[in-house]
Amino acid sequence: MRPPRASTERQRQGLRLRGWRTALADDTGNASLEFIVVGLILLVPLAYLVIALGSIQGHTLGVEAAARHAARAISTATDATDASQRAERIIGAVADEYGLSRDDVAVRWDCAPAGVECPSAGATLILTVSFRAPLPLVPPVLGLEDTAAVPVEATAVQKVSRVWGTP
């Protein structure tokens, strides 16, 4: 039998002399285990957070686009019927493009100064579009999809043309 190497024997004696704390501090061979644990604990939630924030940002951009374009279309319409039809078409198109559920998009508008017919010539149109952005990977069980939704809202302000309502 070969005699043990002197360096290995000295290391063993040093471990015995220094005690169990030093033996526990020796972490050779644990890098893969640490990587897996850190990956599961930190990287998976971080990846979900990035996906969720991207989804919410996409819905926010859609709501902002719907508010801006619908306010512009209403303010340049010829009458109230035309304004309503234009708003519906634009909001439907934007909802389709950004993946919003058309039934969940809420639209309301008001005019300033208060007390004027809305929309009317020369008034300032204030249009608000609201939507509840669902979080990804949330199952539609026990109403979780409604609870785990982030409300997003955008408001657009547009001056109605002075010749609004005249063909």
Coordinates of N, CA, C and O in Angstrom, one line a residue, residues 2-135:
R2 N 0.4 2.2 -0.8 CA 1.2 3.5 -0.9 C 1.0 4.3 0.4 O -0.1 4.4 0.9
P3 N 2.0 5.0 0.8 CA 1.9 5.9 1.9 C 1.1 7.1 1.5 O 1.2 7.6 0.4
P4 N 0.3 7.7 2.4 CA -0.5 8.9 2.1 C 0.5 10.0 1.8 O 1.5 10.1 2.4
R5 N 0.0 10.9 1.0 CA 0.8 12.1 0.7 C 0.9 13.0 1.9 O -0.1 13.0 2.7
A6 N 1.9 13.6 2.1 CA 2.2 14.4 3.3 C 1.2 15.6 3.4 O 0.6 15.9 4.4
S7 N 0.9 16.2 2.2 CA -0.1 17.3 2.3 C -1.5 16.9 2.7 O -2.1 17.6 3.4
T8 N -1.9 15.8 2.2 CA -3.3 15.3 2.5 C -3.3 14.9 4.0 O -4.3 15.2 4.7
E9 N -2.3 14.3 4.5 CA -2.3 13.9 5.9 C -2.3 15.2 6.8 O -3.0 15.2 7.8
R10 N -1.5 16.2 6.4 CA -1.5 17.4 7.2 C -2.9 18.1 7.2 O -3.3 18.7 8.2
Q11 N -3.6 18.0 6.1 CA -4.9 18.7 6.0 C -5.8 17.9 7.0 O -6.6 18.6 7.7
R12 N -5.8 16.6 7.0 CA -6.7 15.9 7.9 C -6.3 16.2 9.3 O -7.3 16.3 10.2
Q13 N -5.1 16.3 9.7 CA -4.7 16.6 11.0 C -5.2 18.0 11.4 O -5.6 18.3 12.5
G14 N -5.0 18.9 10.4 CA -5.5 20.3 10.7 C -7.0 20.4 10.9 O -7.4 21.1 11.8
L15 N -7.8 19.6 10.2 CA -9.2 19.6 10.4 C -9.5 19.0 11.8 O -10.4 19.5 12.4
R16 N -8.8 18.0 12.2 CA -9.1 17.5 13.5 C -8.7 18.5 14.6 O -9.4 18.6 15.6
L17 N -7.7 19.2 14.4 CA -7.2 20.2 15.4 C -8.1 21.4 15.4 O -8.4 22.0 16.5
R18 N -8.6 21.9 14.3 CA -9.4 23.1 14.2 C -10.8 22.9 14.6 O -11.6 23.8 14.9
G19 N -11.3 21.7 14.5 CA -12.6 21.4 14.9 C -13.7 21.3 13.8 O -13.4 21.3 12.6
W20 N -14.9 21.1 14.2 CA -16.0 20.8 13.3 C -16.4 22.0 12.5 O -16.9 22.0 11.4
R21 N -16.2 23.2 13.0 CA -16.6 24.5 12.3 C -15.8 24.6 11.0 O -16.4 25.0 10.0
T22 N -14.6 24.2 11.0 CA -13.8 24.3 9.8 C -14.3 23.3 8.8 O -14.3 23.5 7.6
A23 N -14.6 22.1 9.3 CA -15.1 21.0 8.4 C -16.4 21.5 7.7 O -16.7 21.2 6.5
L24 N -17.3 22.2 8.4 CA -18.5 22.7 7.8 C -18.3 23.8 6.9 O -19.0 24.0 5.9
A25 N -17.2 24.6 7.1 CA -16.9 25.7 6.2 C -16.4 25.2 4.8 O -16.4 26.0 3.9
D26 N -15.9 24.0 4.8 CA -15.4 23.5 3.5 C -16.6 23.2 2.6 O -17.4 22.3 2.8
D27 N -16.7 24.0 1.5 CA -17.9 23.9 0.6 C -17.5 23.4 -0.8 O -18.2 23.7 -1.7
T28 N -16.6 22.6 -0.9 CA -16.2 22.0 -2.2 C -17.3 21.1 -2.7 O -17.8 20.3 -1.9
G29 N -17.7 21.3 -3.9 CA -18.7 20.4 -4.6 C -20.1 20.9 -4.4 O -21.0 20.2 -4.8
N30 N -20.4 22.0 -3.7 CA -21.7 22.4 -3.5 C -22.2 23.5 -4.4 O -23.4 23.9 -4.3
A31 N -21.5 23.9 -5.4 CA -21.9 25.0 -6.3 C -23.1 24.6 -7.1 O -24.0 25.4 -7.3
S32 N -23.2 23.4 -7.6 CA -24.4 23.0 -8.4 C -25.6 23.0 -7.6 O -26.7 23.4 -8.0
L33 N -25.5 22.5 -6.4 CA -26.7 22.5 -5.5 C -27.1 23.9 -5.1 O -28.3 24.2 -5.1
E34 N -26.2 24.8 -4.8 CA -26.5 26.2 -4.5 C -27.1 26.8 -5.7 O -28.1 27.6 -5.6
F35 N -26.6 26.6 -6.9 CA -27.2 27.2 -8.1 C -28.7 26.7 -8.3 O -29.5 27.5 -8.6
I36 N -29.0 25.5 -8.1 CA -30.3 25.0 -8.3 C -31.2 25.6 -7.2 O -32.4 26.0 -7.5
V37 N -30.8 25.7 -6.0 CA -31.6 26.2 -4.9 C -31.9 27.7 -5.2 O -33.0 28.2 -5.1
V38 N -30.8 28.5 -5.5 CA -31.0 29.9 -5.8 C -31.9 30.1 -7.1 O -32.7 31.0 -7.1
G39 N -31.7 29.2 -8.0 CA -32.5 29.3 -9.2 C -34.0 29.1 -8.9 O -34.8 29.8 -9.5
L40 N -34.3 28.2 -8.1 CA -35.7 27.9 -7.8 C -36.3 29.0 -6.9 O -37.4 29.5 -7.1
I41 N -35.5 29.5 -6.0 CA -36.0 30.5 -5.0 C -36.1 31.9 -5.6 O -37.0 32.6 -5.3
L42 N -35.1 32.2 -6.4 CA -35.0 33.6 -6.9 C -35.4 33.8 -8.3 O -36.1 34.7 -8.7
L43 N -34.9 32.9 -9.2 CA -35.0 33.2 -10.6 C -36.4 32.9 -11.1 O -36.9 33.6 -12.0
V44 N -37.1 31.9 -10.6 CA -38.5 31.6 -11.0 C -39.4 32.8 -10.7 O -40.2 33.3 -11.6
P45 N -39.5 33.3 -9.5 CA -40.3 34.4 -9.2 C -39.9 35.7 -10.0 O -40.7 36.5 -10.4
L46 N -38.6 35.9 -10.2 CA -38.1 37.0 -11.0 C -38.6 36.9 -12.4 O -39.0 37.9 -13.0
A47 N -38.5 35.7 -13.0 CA -39.0 35.5 -14.4 C -40.5 35.8 -14.5 O -41.0 36.4 -15.4
Y48 N -41.3 35.3 -13.5 CA -42.7 35.6 -13.5 C -43.0 37.1 -13.3 O -43.9 37.6 -14.0
L49 N -42.2 37.8 -12.5 CA -42.4 39.2 -12.3 C -42.2 40.0 -13.7 O -42.9 40.9 -14.0
V50 N -41.2 39.6 -14.4 CA -40.9 40.2 -15.7 C -42.0 39.9 -16.7 O -42.5 40.8 -17.4
I51 N -42.5 38.7 -16.7 CA -43.6 38.4 -17.6 C -44.9 39.2 -17.2 O -45.6 39.7 -18.1
A52 N -45.2 39.2 -15.9 CA -46.4 39.9 -15.5 C -46.3 41.4 -15.8 O -47.3 42.0 -16.2
L53 N -45.1 42.0 -15.5 CA -45.0 43.5 -15.8 C -45.1 43.8 -17.2 O -45.6 44.8 -17.7
G54 N -44.5 42.9 -18.1 CA -44.6 43.0 -19.5 C -46.1 43.0 -20.0 O -46.5 43.8 -20.8
S55 N -46.8 42.1 -19.4 CA -48.3 41.9 -19.8 C -49.0 43.2 -19.3 O -49.9 43.7 -20.1
I56 N -48.8 43.7 -18.1 CA -49.5 44.9 -17.6 C -49.1 46.1 -18.5 O -50.0 46.9 -18.8
Q57 N -47.8 46.2 -18.8 CA -47.4 47.3 -19.7 C -48.1 47.3 -21.0 O -48.5 48.3 -21.6
G58 N -48.2 46.1 -21.6 CA -48.9 46.0 -22.9 C -50.3 46.4 -22.8 O -50.8 47.1 -23.7
H59 N -51.0 46.0 -21.8 CA -52.4 46.4 -21.6 C -52.5 47.9 -21.3 O -53.4 48.6 -21.8
T60 N -51.5 48.5 -20.6 CA -51.5 49.9 -20.3 C -51.4 50.7 -21.6 O -52.0 51.7 -21.9
L61 N -50.5 50.2 -22.5 CA -50.3 50.9 -23.8 C -51.5 50.9 -24.6 O -51.9 51.8 -25.3
G62 N -52.2 49.7 -24.6 CA -53.5 49.6 -25.3 C -54.6 50.6 -24.8 O -55.3 51.2 -25.6
V63 N -54.7 50.7 -23.5 CA -55.7 51.6 -22.9 C -55.3 53.0 -23.3 O -56.2 53.8 -23.6
E64 N -54.0 53.4 -23.2 CA -53.7 54.7 -23.6 C -53.9 55.0 -25.1 O -54.4 56.1 -25.4
A65 N -53.7 54.1 -25.9 CA -53.9 54.3 -27.3 C -55.4 54.4 -27.6 O -55.9 55.3 -28.4
A66 N -56.2 53.6 -26.9 CA -57.7 53.7 -27.1 C -58.2 55.0 -26.7 O -59.0 55.6 -27.4
A67 N -57.7 55.5 -25.5 CA -58.2 56.8 -25.0 C -57.8 58.0 -26.0 O -58.6 58.8 -26.3
R68 N -56.6 58.0 -26.4 CA -56.1 59.0 -27.3 C -56.8 59.1 -28.6 O -57.3 60.1 -29.1
H69 N -56.9 57.9 -29.3 CA -57.5 57.9 -30.6 C -59.0 58.1 -30.5 O -59.6 58.7 -31.4
A70 N -59.7 57.5 -29.5 CA -61.1 57.7 -29.4 C -61.5 59.2 -29.1 O -62.4 59.7 -29.7
A71 N -60.7 59.8 -28.3 CA -60.9 61.3 -28.0 C -60.8 62.1 -29.3 O -61.6 63.0 -29.5
R72 N -59.8 61.8 -30.0 CA -59.6 62.5 -31.3 C -60.7 62.3 -32.3 O -61.2 63.2 -32.9
A73 N -61.2 61.0 -32.4 CA -62.3 60.7 -33.3 C -63.6 61.4 -32.9 O -64.3 61.9 -33.7
I74 N -63.8 61.4 -31.6 CA -65.1 62.0 -31.1 C -65.1 63.5 -31.3 O -66.0 64.1 -31.7
S75 N -63.9 64.1 -31.1 CA -63.8 65.6 -31.2 C -63.9 66.1 -32.6 O -64.3 67.2 -32.9
T76 N -63.7 65.2 -33.6 CA -63.8 65.6 -35.0 C -65.0 65.0 -35.7 O -65.2 65.2 -36.9
A77 N -65.9 64.4 -34.9 CA -67.1 63.8 -35.5 C -68.1 65.0 -35.9 O -68.0 66.1 -35.5
T78 N -69.1 64.6 -36.7 CA -70.1 65.6 -37.1 C -71.3 65.7 -36.2 O -71.9 66.8 -36.1
D79 N -71.6 64.6 -35.5 CA -72.7 64.7 -34.5 C -72.5 63.6 -33.5 O -71.6 62.8 -33.5
A80 N -73.5 63.5 -32.5 CA -73.3 62.5 -31.4 C -73.4 61.1 -31.9 O -72.7 60.2 -31.4
T81 N -74.2 60.8 -32.9 CA -74.3 59.4 -33.4 C -73.0 59.0 -34.1 O -72.5 57.9 -33.8
D82 N -72.5 59.9 -34.9 CA -71.2 59.6 -35.5 C -70.1 59.5 -34.5 O -69.2 58.6 -34.6
A83 N -70.1 60.3 -33.5 CA -69.1 60.2 -32.4 C -69.1 58.9 -31.7 O -68.1 58.3 -31.5
S84 N -70.3 58.4 -31.4 CA -70.4 57.2 -30.7 C -70.0 56.0 -31.6 O -69.3 55.1 -31.1
Q85 N -70.3 56.0 -32.8 CA -69.9 55.0 -33.8 C -68.4 55.0 -33.9 O -67.8 53.9 -34.0
R86 N -67.8 56.1 -34.1 CA -66.4 56.2 -34.3 C -65.7 55.7 -33.0 O -64.7 54.9 -33.1
A87 N -66.1 56.1 -31.9 CA -65.5 55.6 -30.6 C -65.6 54.1 -30.5 O -64.6 53.5 -30.1
E88 N -66.7 53.5 -30.8 CA -66.9 52.1 -30.7 C -65.9 51.4 -31.7 O -65.3 50.4 -31.3
R89 N -65.8 51.9 -32.9 CA -64.9 51.2 -33.9 C -63.5 51.3 -33.5 O -62.7 50.3 -33.6
I90 N -63.1 52.5 -33.0 CA -61.7 52.7 -32.6 C -61.3 51.8 -31.4 O -60.3 51.2 -31.4
I91 N -62.2 51.8 -30.4 CA -61.9 51.1 -29.2 C -61.9 49.6 -29.5 O -61.1 48.8 -29.0
G92 N -62.8 49.1 -30.4 CA -62.8 47.7 -30.8 C -61.5 47.3 -31.5 O -60.9 46.3 -31.3
A93 N -61.0 48.2 -32.4 CA -59.8 47.9 -33.2 C -58.6 47.9 -32.2 O -57.7 47.0 -32.4
V94 N -58.5 48.9 -31.3 CA -57.4 48.9 -30.4 C -57.4 47.7 -29.5 O -56.4 47.1 -29.2
A95 N -58.6 47.4 -29.0 CA -58.7 46.2 -28.1 C -58.2 44.9 -28.8 O -57.5 44.1 -28.2
D96 N -58.6 44.8 -30.1 CA -58.1 43.6 -30.8 C -56.6 43.6 -31.0 O -56.0 42.6 -30.9
E97 N -56.1 44.8 -31.3 CA -54.6 44.9 -31.6 C -53.8 44.6 -30.3 O -52.7 44.0 -30.4
Y98 N -54.3 45.1 -29.2 CA -53.5 44.9 -27.9 C -53.9 43.8 -27.1 O -53.4 43.6 -25.9
G99 N -54.9 43.0 -27.5 CA -55.3 41.8 -26.8 C -56.2 42.1 -25.6 O -56.2 41.3 -24.6
L100 N -56.9 43.2 -25.6 CA -57.8 43.5 -24.6 C -59.2 42.8 -24.8 O -59.6 42.8 -26.0
S101 N -59.8 42.4 -23.8 CA -61.2 41.8 -24.0 C -62.1 43.0 -24.1 O -62.3 43.9 -23.2
R102 N -62.8 43.1 -25.3 CA -63.7 44.3 -25.6 C -64.8 44.5 -24.5 O -65.2 45.6 -24.2
D103 N -65.2 43.4 -24.0 CA -66.3 43.5 -23.0 C -65.8 44.0 -21.7 O -66.6 44.6 -20.9
D104 N -64.5 44.0 -21.4 CA -64.0 44.4 -20.1 C -63.4 45.9 -20.2 O -63.0 46.4 -19.2
V105 N -63.5 46.5 -21.4 CA -63.0 47.8 -21.5 C -64.2 48.8 -21.2 O -65.2 48.7 -21.8
A106 N -63.9 49.7 -20.3 CA -65.0 50.7 -19.9 C -64.6 52.0 -20.4 O -63.4 52.5 -20.2
V107 N -65.5 52.7 -21.0 CA -65.3 54.0 -21.6 C -66.3 55.0 -21.0 O -67.5 54.7 -21.0
R108 N -65.8 56.2 -20.6 CA -66.7 57.2 -20.2 C -66.1 58.6 -20.6 O -64.9 58.7 -20.6
W109 N -67.0 59.5 -21.0 CA -66.5 60.8 -21.3 C -67.4 61.9 -20.7 O -68.5 61.7 -20.4
D110 N -66.7 63.0 -20.5 CA -67.4 64.2 -19.9 C -66.8 65.4 -20.6 O -65.8 65.3 -21.3
C111 N -67.5 66.5 -20.5 CA -67.0 67.7 -21.1 C -66.8 68.8 -20.1 O -67.5 68.9 -19.0
A112 N -65.9 69.7 -20.4 CA -65.7 70.9 -19.5 C -65.9 72.1 -20.4 O -65.6 72.1 -21.6
P113 N -66.5 73.1 -20.0 CA -67.0 73.4 -18.6 C -68.2 72.6 -18.3 O -68.9 72.1 -19.2
A114 N -68.4 72.4 -17.0 CA -69.5 71.6 -16.6 C -70.9 72.2 -17.0 O -71.0 73.4 -17.0
G115 N -71.8 71.3 -17.3 CA -73.1 71.8 -17.6 C -73.4 71.9 -19.1 O -74.5 72.1 -19.5
V116 N -72.4 71.8 -19.9 CA -72.6 71.9 -21.4 C -72.9 70.5 -21.9 O -72.5 69.5 -21.3
E117 N -73.6 70.4 -23.0 CA -73.9 69.1 -23.6 C -72.6 68.5 -24.1 O -71.7 69.2 -24.5
C118 N -72.5 67.2 -23.9 CA -71.3 66.5 -24.2 C -71.4 65.5 -25.4 O -72.3 64.7 -25.3
P119 N -70.7 65.6 -26.4 CA -69.7 66.6 -26.8 C -70.5 67.8 -27.5 O -71.6 67.6 -28.0
S120 N -69.9 68.9 -27.4 CA -70.5 70.1 -28.1 C -69.4 71.0 -28.6 O -68.2 70.9 -28.2
A121 N -69.7 71.8 -29.5 CA -68.7 72.7 -30.2 C -68.0 73.6 -29.2 O -68.6 74.2 -28.4
G122 N -66.6 73.5 -29.3 CA -65.8 74.4 -28.4 C -65.6 73.8 -27.0 O -64.8 74.4 -26.3
A123 N -66.2 72.7 -26.6 CA -66.0 72.2 -25.3 C -64.7 71.4 -25.3 O -64.1 71.0 -26.3
T124 N -64.3 71.1 -24.1 CA -63.1 70.2 -23.9 C -63.6 68.8 -23.5 O -64.2 68.7 -22.5
L125 N -63.3 67.9 -24.3 CA -63.7 66.5 -24.1 C -62.7 65.8 -23.2 O -61.5 65.8 -23.5
I126 N -63.1 65.1 -22.1 CA -62.3 64.4 -21.2 C -62.8 62.9 -21.3 O -63.9 62.6 -20.9
L127 N -62.0 62.1 -22.0 CA -62.4 60.7 -22.2 C -61.5 59.8 -21.4 O -60.2 59.9 -21.4
T128 N -62.1 58.8 -20.6 CA -61.3 57.9 -19.8 C -61.7 56.5 -20.2 O -62.8 56.1 -20.3
V129 N -60.6 55.7 -20.4 CA -60.7 54.3 -20.7 C -60.1 53.5 -19.6 O -59.0 53.7 -19.1
S130 N -60.9 52.5 -19.1 CA -60.4 51.7 -17.9 C -60.5 50.2 -18.4 O -61.3 49.8 -19.2
F131 N -59.5 49.4 -17.8 CA -59.4 48.0 -18.0 C -58.8 47.3 -16.9 O -57.9 47.9 -16.2
R132 N -59.2 46.1 -16.6 CA -58.5 45.3 -15.5 C -57.6 44.3 -16.2 O -58.1 43.3 -16.8
A133 N -56.3 44.5 -16.1 CA -55.3 43.7 -16.8 C -55.1 42.4 -16.0 O -54.7 42.5 -14.8
P134 N -55.4 41.2 -16.5 CA -55.3 40.0 -15.8 C -53.8 39.6 -15.7 O -53.0 39.8 -16.6
L135 N -53.4 39.0 -14.6 CA -52.0 38.5 -14.4 C -51.9 37.2 -15.2 O -52.8 36.4 -15.2

